mmCIF file of C-alpha atoms in Angstrom:
data_model
loop_
_atom_site.group_PDB
_atom_site.id
_atom_site.type_symbol
_atom_site.label_atom_id
_atom_site.label_comp_id
_atom_site.label_asym_id
_atom_site.label_seq_id
_atom_site.Cartn_x
_atom_site.Cartn_y
_atom_site.Cartn_z
ATOM 1 C CA MET W 1 -3.719 -29.681 21.341
ATOM 2 C CA ASN W 2 -7.232 -29.274 22.735
ATOM 3 C CA TRP W 3 -6.742 -25.523 22.998
ATOM 4 C CA LEU W 4 -5.396 -25.368 19.451
ATOM 5 C CA ARG W 5 -8.360 -27.335 18.138
ATOM 6 C CA LEU W 6 -10.720 -25.077 20.067
ATOM 7 C CA ILE W 7 -9.109 -21.938 18.612
ATOM 8 C CA ARG W 8 -9.203 -23.379 15.105
ATOM 9 C CA PHE W 9 -12.825 -24.434 15.492
ATOM 10 C CA LEU W 10 -13.785 -21.034 16.912
ATOM 11 C CA THR W 11 -12.050 -18.959 14.253
ATOM 12 C CA GLN W 12 -12.785 -21.145 11.237
ATOM 13 C CA TYR W 13 -16.333 -22.293 11.950
ATOM 14 C CA VAL W 14 -18.086 -20.732 14.957
ATOM 15 C CA ALA W 15 -17.358 -17.023 14.479
ATOM 16 C CA PRO W 16 -17.719 -16.991 10.649
ATOM 17 C CA GLY W 17 -20.849 -19.164 10.861
ATOM 18 C CA LEU W 18 -22.570 -16.981 13.439
ATOM 19 C CA ALA W 19 -21.603 -13.819 11.560
ATOM 20 C CA THR W 20 -22.996 -15.262 8.322
ATOM 21 C CA VAL W 21 -26.270 -16.171 10.002
ATOM 22 C CA VAL W 22 -26.676 -12.687 11.509
ATOM 23 C CA VAL W 23 -25.811 -10.912 8.252
ATOM 24 C CA ALA W 24 -28.224 -13.155 6.333
ATOM 25 C CA ALA W 25 -30.951 -12.446 8.889
ATOM 26 C CA GLU W 26 -30.363 -8.682 8.567
ATOM 27 C CA VAL W 27 -30.515 -8.856 4.772
ATOM 28 C CA MET W 28 -33.661 -10.990 4.790
ATOM 29 C CA GLY W 29 -35.316 -8.687 7.294
ATOM 30 C CA TRP W 30 -34.436 -5.665 5.170
ATOM 31 C CA LEU W 31 -35.715 -7.281 1.954
ATOM 32 C CA LEU W 32 -38.899 -8.798 3.353
ATOM 33 C CA GLY W 33 -39.650 -6.141 5.947
ATOM 34 C CA ALA W 34 -41.195 -8.748 8.248
ATOM 35 C CA SER W 35 -42.678 -7.396 11.461
ATOM 36 C CA VAL W 36 -41.703 -9.091 14.729
ATOM 37 C CA GLN W 37 -42.831 -8.367 18.247
ATOM 38 C CA PRO W 38 -40.667 -5.600 19.812
ATOM 39 C CA SER W 39 -39.973 -7.636 22.945
ATOM 40 C CA LEU W 40 -38.742 -10.588 20.888
ATOM 41 C CA MET W 41 -36.515 -8.349 18.724
ATOM 42 C CA HIS W 42 -35.097 -6.694 21.843
ATOM 43 C CA ALA W 43 -34.191 -10.090 23.307
ATOM 44 C CA TYR W 44 -32.645 -11.153 19.967
ATOM 45 C CA HIS W 45 -30.502 -8.016 19.731
ATOM 46 C CA PHE W 46 -29.460 -8.335 23.372
ATOM 47 C CA LEU W 47 -28.346 -11.942 22.752
ATOM 48 C CA ILE W 48 -26.417 -10.888 19.637
ATOM 49 C CA LEU W 49 -24.778 -8.097 21.636
ATOM 50 C CA ILE W 50 -23.564 -10.468 24.355
ATOM 51 C CA VAL W 51 -22.358 -13.176 21.963
ATOM 52 C CA PHE W 52 -20.471 -10.925 19.560
ATOM 53 C CA SER W 53 -19.007 -8.687 22.244
ATOM 54 C CA LEU W 54 -17.560 -11.821 23.801
ATOM 55 C CA LEU W 55 -16.364 -13.047 20.387
ATOM 56 C CA THR W 56 -14.721 -9.684 19.707
ATOM 57 C CA ALA W 57 -12.790 -9.823 22.977
ATOM 58 C CA ILE W 58 -11.726 -13.429 22.310
ATOM 59 C CA MET W 59 -10.651 -12.628 18.754
ATOM 60 C CA ILE W 60 -8.577 -9.671 19.958
ATOM 61 C CA GLY W 61 -6.794 -12.008 22.366
ATOM 62 C CA ILE W 62 -6.162 -14.566 19.601
ATOM 63 C CA CYS W 63 -4.818 -11.844 17.305
ATOM 64 C CA GLY W 64 -2.337 -10.710 19.944
ATOM 65 C CA TRP W 65 -1.268 -14.310 20.530
ATOM 66 C CA ILE W 66 -0.654 -14.930 16.806
ATOM 67 C CA VAL W 67 1.388 -11.718 16.430
ATOM 68 C CA PHE W 68 3.494 -12.760 19.414
ATOM 69 C CA LEU W 69 4.171 -16.204 17.895
ATOM 70 C CA TRP W 70 5.296 -14.889 14.494
ATOM 71 C CA ASP W 71 9.020 -14.196 14.994
ATOM 72 C CA ILE W 72 9.358 -13.588 11.277
ATOM 73 C CA ASP W 73 12.723 -11.787 11.450
ATOM 74 C CA ARG W 74 14.427 -14.823 12.969
ATOM 75 C CA LEU W 75 12.984 -17.048 10.272
ATOM 76 C CA PHE W 76 14.169 -14.729 7.495
ATOM 77 C CA PHE W 77 17.677 -14.591 8.955
ATOM 78 C CA LYS W 78 18.025 -18.371 9.247
ATOM 79 C CA LEU W 79 16.660 -18.983 5.759
ATOM 80 C CA GLU W 80 18.997 -16.433 4.196
ATOM 81 C CA SER W 81 21.994 -17.864 6.083
ATOM 82 C CA LYS W 82 21.058 -21.387 4.969
ATOM 83 C CA ILE W 83 20.866 -20.500 1.276
ATOM 84 C CA ASP W 84 24.076 -18.430 1.393
ATOM 85 C CA SER W 85 25.972 -21.255 3.097
ATOM 86 C CA GLN W 86 24.758 -23.736 0.498
ATOM 87 C CA ILE W 87 25.833 -21.447 -2.325
ATOM 88 C CA ALA W 88 29.286 -21.077 -0.741
ATOM 89 C CA ALA W 89 29.561 -24.852 -0.351
ATOM 90 C CA LEU W 90 28.631 -25.422 -4.006
ATOM 91 C CA GLU W 91 31.147 -22.835 -5.176
ATOM 92 C CA SER W 92 33.925 -24.443 -3.136
ATOM 93 C CA LYS W 93 33.072 -27.865 -4.564
ATOM 94 C CA SER W 94 33.090 -26.541 -8.125
ATOM 95 C CA GLY W 95 36.657 -25.312 -7.687
ATOM 96 C CA GLU W 96 38.068 -28.497 -6.209
ATOM 97 C CA SER W 97 38.895 -30.263 -9.476
ATOM 98 C CA GLY W 98 39.571 -29.254 -13.049
ATOM 99 C CA GLN W 99 37.328 -31.991 -14.389
ATOM 100 C CA ASP W 100 34.402 -30.687 -12.362
ATOM 101 C CA GLY W 101 35.133 -27.184 -13.632
ATOM 102 C CA THR W 102 35.095 -28.446 -17.222
ATOM 103 C CA LEU W 103 31.770 -30.124 -16.683
ATOM 104 C CA LEU W 104 30.393 -26.937 -15.167
ATOM 105 C CA GLY W 105 31.564 -24.993 -18.207
ATOM 106 C CA ARG W 106 29.775 -27.390 -20.538
ATOM 107 C CA ALA W 107 26.698 -27.291 -18.310
ATOM 108 C CA ARG W 108 26.754 -23.479 -18.369
ATOM 109 C CA GLU W 109 26.715 -23.467 -22.185
ATOM 110 C CA MET W 110 23.853 -25.937 -22.190
ATOM 111 C CA LEU W 111 21.855 -23.849 -19.750
ATOM 112 C CA ASN W 112 22.218 -20.717 -21.876
ATOM 113 C CA ASN W 113 20.544 -22.507 -24.769
ATOM 114 C CA VAL W 114 18.054 -24.828 -23.140
ATOM 115 C CA MET W 115 16.994 -23.354 -19.791
ATOM 116 C CA ARG W 116 15.391 -20.224 -21.264
ATOM 117 C CA CYS W 117 12.096 -22.068 -21.642
ATOM 118 C CA SER W 118 12.497 -24.094 -18.431
ATOM 119 C CA ARG W 119 13.577 -21.278 -16.081
ATOM 120 C CA ALA W 120 10.191 -20.967 -14.340
ATOM 121 C CA MET W 121 9.962 -24.742 -13.922
ATOM 122 C CA ALA W 122 13.431 -24.962 -12.389
ATOM 123 C CA VAL W 123 12.953 -22.048 -9.997
ATOM 124 C CA GLY W 124 9.499 -23.301 -9.004
ATOM 125 C CA SER W 125 10.873 -26.762 -8.253
ATOM 126 C CA ILE W 126 13.571 -25.439 -5.920
ATOM 127 C CA GLU W 127 11.158 -23.016 -4.280
ATOM 128 C CA LYS W 128 8.641 -25.778 -3.611
ATOM 129 C CA SER W 129 11.330 -28.078 -2.204
ATOM 130 C CA TYR W 130 12.604 -25.429 0.211
ATOM 131 C CA TRP W 131 9.095 -24.393 1.252
ATOM 132 C CA THR W 132 8.111 -28.003 1.969
ATOM 133 C CA ASP W 133 11.228 -28.381 4.090
ATOM 134 C CA ILE W 134 10.595 -25.157 6.058
ATOM 135 C CA ASN W 135 6.927 -25.970 6.612
ATOM 136 C CA ALA W 136 7.561 -29.601 7.530
ATOM 137 C CA GLY W 137 4.726 -31.002 9.602
ATOM 138 C CA GLY W 138 2.724 -27.797 9.181
ATOM 139 C CA ALA W 139 5.130 -25.754 11.301
ATOM 140 C CA LEU W 140 3.727 -22.460 9.961
ATOM 141 C CA ALA W 141 0.077 -23.504 10.020
ATOM 142 C CA PHE W 142 -2.664 -21.652 11.852
ATOM 143 C CA PRO W 143 -3.393 -21.336 14.774
ATOM 144 C CA LYS W 144 0.109 -21.924 16.142
ATOM 145 C CA PRO W 145 2.939 -21.048 13.748
ATOM 146 C CA ASP W 146 5.928 -22.746 15.360
ATOM 147 C CA ILE W 147 8.803 -20.528 14.258
ATOM 148 C CA ALA W 148 11.272 -22.387 16.481
ATOM 149 C CA ALA W 149 10.422 -25.687 14.760
ATOM 150 C CA ALA W 150 10.782 -24.081 11.315
ATOM 151 C CA VAL W 151 14.171 -22.632 12.283
ATOM 152 C CA ASP W 152 15.332 -25.986 13.657
ATOM 153 C CA GLN W 153 14.205 -27.665 10.445
ATOM 154 C CA ILE W 154 16.273 -25.198 8.413
ATOM 155 C CA GLU W 155 19.330 -25.752 10.602
ATOM 156 C CA LYS W 156 19.219 -29.562 10.854
ATOM 157 C CA SER W 157 17.987 -30.396 7.340
ATOM 158 C CA ARG W 158 20.290 -32.956 5.753
ATOM 159 C CA ARG W 159 18.218 -34.162 2.822
ATOM 160 C CA ASP W 160 19.037 -33.096 -0.719
ATOM 161 C CA LEU W 161 16.687 -30.195 -1.460
ATOM 162 C CA LEU W 162 17.839 -30.170 -5.092
ATOM 163 C CA ALA W 163 16.755 -33.775 -5.713
ATOM 164 C CA PRO W 164 13.409 -32.785 -7.345
ATOM 165 C CA LEU W 165 15.256 -30.380 -9.643
ATOM 166 C CA THR W 166 17.808 -33.062 -10.525
ATOM 167 C CA GLU W 167 14.990 -35.387 -11.553
ATOM 168 C CA ILE W 168 13.395 -32.674 -13.703
ATOM 169 C CA VAL W 169 16.737 -31.832 -15.323
ATOM 170 C CA SER W 170 17.493 -35.473 -16.146
ATOM 171 C CA LYS W 171 14.113 -35.823 -17.890
ATOM 172 C CA ALA W 172 13.783 -32.441 -19.595
ATOM 173 C CA ILE W 173 17.317 -31.682 -20.803
ATOM 174 C CA PRO W 174 19.540 -33.859 -23.025
ATOM 175 C CA LEU W 175 22.630 -33.975 -20.818
ATOM 176 C CA GLY W 176 24.899 -36.210 -22.794
ATOM 177 C CA GLY W 177 27.831 -37.052 -20.521
ATOM 178 C CA ILE W 178 27.088 -34.305 -17.957
ATOM 179 C CA SER W 179 25.833 -35.321 -14.536
ATOM 180 C CA ALA W 180 22.330 -34.096 -13.654
ATOM 181 C CA PRO W 181 23.333 -33.130 -10.057
ATOM 182 C CA ILE W 182 26.049 -30.843 -11.444
ATOM 183 C CA VAL W 183 23.518 -29.103 -13.670
ATOM 184 C CA SER W 184 21.041 -28.758 -10.807
ATOM 185 C CA ARG W 185 23.744 -27.237 -8.558
ATOM 186 C CA LEU W 186 24.596 -24.762 -11.285
ATOM 187 C CA ILE W 187 20.945 -23.835 -11.715
ATOM 188 C CA PHE W 188 20.663 -23.281 -7.978
ATOM 189 C CA ARG W 189 23.724 -21.020 -7.939
ATOM 190 C CA TYR W 190 22.379 -18.919 -10.805
ATOM 191 C CA PHE W 191 18.803 -18.644 -9.535
ATOM 192 C CA ALA W 192 19.467 -18.388 -5.784
ATOM 193 C CA PRO W 193 18.589 -14.651 -5.578
ATOM 194 C CA GLU W 194 15.251 -15.246 -7.296
ATOM 195 C CA ILE W 195 14.557 -18.252 -5.083
ATOM 196 C CA LYS W 196 15.250 -16.114 -2.013
ATOM 197 C CA VAL W 197 12.754 -13.508 -3.158
ATOM 198 C CA ARG W 198 10.097 -16.146 -3.830
ATOM 199 C CA LEU W 199 10.566 -17.743 -0.422
ATOM 200 C CA TYR W 200 10.495 -14.319 1.234
ATOM 201 C CA ARG W 201 7.246 -13.601 -0.598
ATOM 202 C CA ARG W 202 5.744 -16.886 0.549
ATOM 203 C CA LEU W 203 6.634 -16.211 4.176
ATOM 204 C CA VAL W 204 5.300 -12.648 4.063
ATOM 205 C CA LEU W 205 2.069 -13.794 2.419
ATOM 206 C CA ARG W 206 1.621 -16.571 4.993
ATOM 207 C CA PHE W 207 2.218 -14.027 7.772
ATOM 208 C CA LEU W 208 -0.168 -11.432 6.310
ATOM 209 C CA SER W 209 -2.840 -13.968 5.340
ATOM 210 C CA GLN W 210 -3.134 -15.305 8.889
ATOM 211 C CA LEU W 211 -3.103 -11.860 10.486
ATOM 212 C CA GLY W 212 -5.351 -10.339 7.816
ATOM 213 C CA ALA W 213 -8.004 -13.056 8.075
ATOM 214 C CA LEU W 214 -8.106 -12.691 11.861
ATOM 215 C CA PHE W 215 -8.332 -8.904 11.590
ATOM 216 C CA VAL W 216 -11.248 -9.066 9.138
ATOM 217 C CA LEU W 217 -13.094 -11.574 11.318
ATOM 218 C CA THR W 218 -12.522 -9.464 14.442
ATOM 219 C CA SER W 219 -13.761 -6.343 12.655
ATOM 220 C CA LEU W 220 -16.908 -8.166 11.505
ATOM 221 C CA CYS W 221 -17.652 -9.377 15.033
ATOM 222 C CA PHE W 222 -17.130 -5.849 16.360
ATOM 223 C CA TYR W 223 -19.462 -4.386 13.734
ATOM 224 C CA ILE W 224 -22.253 -6.831 14.574
ATOM 225 C CA SER W 225 -21.822 -6.111 18.285
ATOM 226 C CA ILE W 226 -22.133 -2.314 17.935
ATOM 227 C CA LEU W 227 -25.019 -2.748 15.485
ATOM 228 C CA ALA W 228 -26.840 -4.828 18.096
ATOM 229 C CA TRP W 229 -25.849 -2.339 20.791
ATOM 230 C CA SER W 230 -27.421 0.501 18.807
ATOM 231 C CA ARG W 231 -30.652 -1.517 18.615
ATOM 232 C CA VAL W 232 -30.645 -2.304 22.338
ATOM 233 C CA SER W 233 -29.758 1.225 23.480
ATOM 234 C CA GLU W 234 -30.391 4.136 21.135
ATOM 235 C CA SER W 235 -28.532 6.543 23.421
ATOM 236 C CA ILE W 236 -25.003 5.325 22.570
ATOM 237 C CA PHE W 237 -24.900 7.740 19.612
ATOM 238 C CA ASN W 238 -25.856 11.383 19.623
ATOM 239 C CA GLN W 239 -28.033 10.933 16.530
ATOM 240 C CA ALA W 240 -31.589 9.693 16.954
ATOM 241 C CA SER W 241 -31.698 7.225 14.036
ATOM 242 C CA VAL W 242 -28.633 5.218 13.089
ATOM 243 C CA SER W 243 -28.521 3.081 9.945
ATOM 244 C CA PRO W 244 -26.227 0.072 9.362
ATOM 245 C CA ILE W 245 -24.303 2.077 6.733
ATOM 246 C CA SER W 246 -23.693 4.851 9.276
ATOM 247 C CA ILE W 247 -22.287 2.285 11.685
ATOM 248 C CA VAL W 248 -20.008 0.941 8.950
ATOM 249 C CA LEU W 249 -18.644 4.450 8.384
ATOM 250 C CA TYR W 250 -18.282 4.952 12.130
ATOM 251 C CA GLN W 251 -16.255 1.745 12.422
ATOM 252 C CA LEU W 252 -14.057 2.731 9.474
ATOM 253 C CA ASP W 253 -13.483 6.105 11.100
ATOM 254 C CA LEU W 254 -12.592 4.357 14.352
ATOM 255 C CA MET W 255 -10.137 2.082 12.543
ATOM 256 C CA LEU W 256 -8.494 5.027 10.790
ATOM 257 C CA ARG W 257 -8.129 6.793 14.095
ATOM 258 C CA GLY W 258 -6.454 3.672 15.430
ATOM 259 C CA ALA W 259 -4.061 3.196 12.520
ATOM 260 C CA LEU W 260 -3.531 6.925 11.768
ATOM 261 C CA PHE W 261 -4.053 8.279 15.262
ATOM 262 C CA ASP W 262 -1.964 11.472 15.037
ATOM 263 C CA PHE W 263 -3.130 12.462 11.548
ATOM 264 C CA MET W 264 -6.852 12.006 12.189
ATOM 265 C CA GLU W 265 -6.750 13.735 15.551
ATOM 266 C CA HIS W 266 -4.501 16.619 14.555
ATOM 267 C CA THR W 267 -6.349 17.480 11.350
ATOM 268 C CA ARG W 268 -9.768 16.755 12.895
ATOM 269 C CA ARG W 269 -10.719 14.492 9.988
ATOM 270 C CA SER W 270 -13.736 12.217 10.146
ATOM 271 C CA ILE W 271 -15.680 10.089 7.677
ATOM 272 C CA SER W 272 -18.445 9.170 10.125
ATOM 273 C CA PRO W 273 -21.858 10.884 9.958
ATOM 274 C CA ILE W 274 -22.561 9.877 13.565
ATOM 275 C CA THR W 275 -20.784 10.632 16.831
ATOM 276 C CA ILE W 276 -20.562 8.666 20.030
ATOM 277 C CA ASN W 277 -22.371 9.737 23.183
ATOM 278 C CA GLN W 278 -19.689 10.289 25.818
ATOM 279 C CA ASN W 279 -22.179 9.600 28.589
ATOM 280 C CA SER W 280 -22.397 5.941 27.493
ATOM 281 C CA THR W 281 -19.352 4.921 29.502
ATOM 282 C CA ALA W 282 -19.401 1.200 28.731
ATOM 283 C CA PHE W 283 -19.714 1.806 24.991
ATOM 284 C CA VAL W 284 -16.970 4.449 25.071
ATOM 285 C CA TYR W 285 -14.482 2.032 26.650
ATOM 286 C CA TYR W 286 -15.602 -0.824 24.401
ATOM 287 C CA THR W 287 -14.889 1.201 21.260
ATOM 288 C CA LEU W 288 -11.627 2.420 22.815
ATOM 289 C CA MET W 289 -10.557 -1.203 23.237
ATOM 290 C CA PHE W 290 -11.129 -1.868 19.531
ATOM 291 C CA ARG W 291 -9.381 1.367 18.548
ATOM 292 C CA MET W 292 -6.296 0.473 20.583
ATOM 293 C CA PHE W 293 -6.382 -3.034 19.117
ATOM 294 C CA VAL W 294 -6.283 -1.598 15.590
ATOM 295 C CA ALA W 295 -3.408 0.705 16.511
ATOM 296 C CA ILE W 296 -1.276 -2.036 18.053
ATOM 297 C CA TYR W 297 -2.195 -4.872 15.686
ATOM 298 C CA VAL W 298 -1.953 -3.052 12.366
ATOM 299 C CA MET W 299 1.098 -0.993 13.206
ATOM 300 C CA SER W 300 3.043 -3.940 14.644
ATOM 301 C CA SER W 301 2.253 -6.078 11.581
ATOM 302 C CA LEU W 302 3.150 -3.348 9.105
ATOM 303 C CA PHE W 303 6.295 -2.502 11.053
ATOM 304 C CA ARG W 304 7.567 -6.080 10.786
ATOM 305 C CA VAL W 305 6.930 -6.248 7.051
ATOM 306 C CA LEU W 306 8.360 -2.782 6.354
ATOM 307 C CA ARG W 307 11.454 -3.527 8.418
ATOM 308 C CA PHE W 308 12.054 -6.667 6.383
ATOM 309 C CA VAL W 309 11.528 -4.796 3.068
ATOM 310 C CA LEU W 310 13.847 -1.945 4.068
ATOM 311 C CA ARG W 311 16.600 -4.340 5.085
ATOM 312 C CA ARG W 312 16.407 -6.359 1.860
ATOM 313 C CA TRP W 313 15.148 -3.889 -0.706
ATOM 314 C CA ARG W 314 18.169 -4.464 -2.957
ATOM 315 C CA VAL W 315 17.475 -8.201 -3.125
ATOM 316 C CA LEU W 316 13.767 -7.631 -3.700
ATOM 317 C CA LEU W 317 14.406 -5.157 -6.528
ATOM 318 C CA ARG W 318 16.459 -7.739 -8.401
#
């Protein structure tokens, strides 16, 4: 738990706070144009270089750890199996007795007339109930999404996940002699495909939000480190004067070469007005580390999401 608290504190407070302070200092210095002793500025930039180079390396390690923890395919499979098994169980129960079938027929007629205005409320209630059950105890929370715990929760859950919907149905719809649980089971059977899609969307968004926030923070730390590096040593680029905007374009070009390696290299495309000095060995390998990180991190994340979409595109299109 101490390591988890340290990672959370580092990624949510330390790194964003330091980056904000440095960016604010750069903006204030650009607006005010205050003159500072060259020796003091050199020491400041050298300190920023050390701190943010270390933060970049740590953030890359955390990003790899989070990607490794997110076994999203297993979670999708268990959730889909759970919902399908519940639908099958409800269908078998509905065919057990003629009286139950009659009640379901009356409930179906009632739903056609009444549930048009309450569809979003019903689907949202079931979605929220399932999501609360999957994410019990913060199983999918940052910085350690416990997929195994979420899967176990799906498998061992014995509580009635339709209870909130049953309560809403009993209050919102005049049921007469029809039982509210029967109506809620019918609603679940009708709206199960839509509920699946909503839960899939929640899981994908949780996955992408955690990975995306870490990627943005890592990229910001890397930018500040190479900006400070260019101030400490002007020989890392072939151009004599390098502006912060030029470094932004250089980093974007580096990221594109990481994510679209073959295309950028084969077509010799570049959006950067500056080029790296190959004689600066340490800087060359430092930027190579970030480029390989982008290639592995982005492609692995996109591959997982695209594989899920391709396998379930029919359900998603519904």
